[in-house]
Coordinates of C-alpha atoms in Angstrom, one line a residue:
M1 CA 113.5 138.6 117.9
S2 CA 111.9 140.9 115.4
A3 CA 109.3 140.0 112.8
G4 CA 111.9 140.4 110.1
D5 CA 114.1 137.7 111.9
V6 CA 111.2 135.3 112.0
V7 CA 110.4 135.8 108.4
A8 CA 114.0 135.5 107.3
R9 CA 114.4 132.2 109.3
N10 CA 111.2 130.8 107.9
A11 CA 111.5 132.2 104.3
K12 CA 110.5 129.0 102.5
T13 CA 107.4 128.7 104.7
V14 CA 106.4 132.3 104.1
V15 CA 106.8 131.9 100.3
S16 CA 104.8 128.7 100.5
A17 CA 102.0 130.4 102.5
I18 CA 102.0 133.4 100.1
G19 CA 101.8 131.1 97.1
G20 CA 99.0 129.2 98.9
V21 CA 97.0 132.3 99.4
I22 CA 97.4 133.4 95.8
N23 CA 96.5 129.9 94.6
G24 CA 93.5 129.7 96.9
L25 CA 92.1 133.1 95.8
A26 CA 92.5 132.2 92.1
V27 CA 90.9 128.8 92.5
A28 CA 88.1 130.1 94.8
A29 CA 87.3 132.8 92.2
V30 CA 87.0 130.2 89.5
L31 CA 85.0 127.8 91.7
F32 CA 82.5 130.5 92.7
Q33 CA 82.1 131.6 89.0
Y34 CA 81.6 128.2 87.4
A35 CA 80.7 125.6 90.1
P36 CA 77.4 125.4 91.9
A37 CA 77.4 127.5 95.1
G38 CA 77.2 124.5 97.5
V39 CA 80.1 122.8 95.8
A40 CA 82.2 125.9 95.5
G41 CA 82.3 126.5 99.2
Y42 CA 83.4 123.0 100.0
G43 CA 86.0 123.1 97.2
A44 CA 87.4 126.4 98.6
A45 CA 87.5 124.9 102.1
V46 CA 89.3 121.7 101.0
L47 CA 91.8 123.8 99.0
S48 CA 92.5 126.0 102.0
A49 CA 93.1 123.0 104.2
L50 CA 95.5 121.5 101.7
E51 CA 97.4 124.8 101.3
I52 CA 97.7 125.1 105.1
L53 CA 99.0 121.5 105.3
R54 CA 101.5 122.2 102.5
S55 CA 102.9 125.3 104.4
A56 CA 103.1 123.3 107.6
N57 CA 105.0 120.5 105.8
V58 CA 107.5 123.0 104.5
W59 CA 108.0 124.4 108.0
I60 CA 108.4 120.9 109.5
V61 CA 111.0 119.9 106.9
K62 CA 112.9 123.2 107.4
N63 CA 113.0 122.6 111.2
E64 CA 113.5 118.9 111.1
S65 CA 116.9 119.1 113.0
A66 CA 115.3 121.1 115.8
F67 CA 112.5 118.5 116.1
A68 CA 115.1 115.8 116.3
A69 CA 117.1 117.6 119.0
A70 CA 113.9 118.3 121.0
A71 CA 112.9 114.6 120.7
D72 CA 116.4 113.5 122.0
A73 CA 116.2 116.0 124.9
C74 CA 112.7 114.7 125.8
S75 CA 113.9 111.2 125.7
E76 CA 116.8 112.0 128.0
L77 CA 114.5 113.9 130.3
V78 CA 112.1 110.9 130.5
S79 CA 115.0 108.6 131.2
D80 CA 116.3 110.9 134.0
I81 CA 112.8 111.0 135.5
E82 CA 112.4 107.2 135.4
H83 CA 115.9 106.5 136.8
P84 CA 116.8 109.4 139.0
Q85 CA 119.8 107.5 140.5
L86 CA 121.4 107.4 137.0
A87 CA 120.6 111.1 136.2
G88 CA 124.0 112.5 137.2
A89 CA 126.0 109.4 136.1
G90 CA 126.6 110.7 132.6
A91 CA 128.0 114.1 133.7
A92 CA 130.4 112.6 136.3

């Protein structure tokens, strides 16, 4: 899988991350210009954390079906481990 394939598959997340970087740089520039130095650093850090969470949220929503399939597979695996005598019953 090439980098282009990963970007294409996660295009909305990439766009969200790029927008977050642009927004973060713009707000950080304003904070460092007008806010006291101690407050500006904390403000930039909080904004960065929020932008990371926003991009992660976009990625999770985009891949929600994959998470649901993985959760179902894990549930089935746990059931097979807990009840090994029933593990092959569904396939027969």
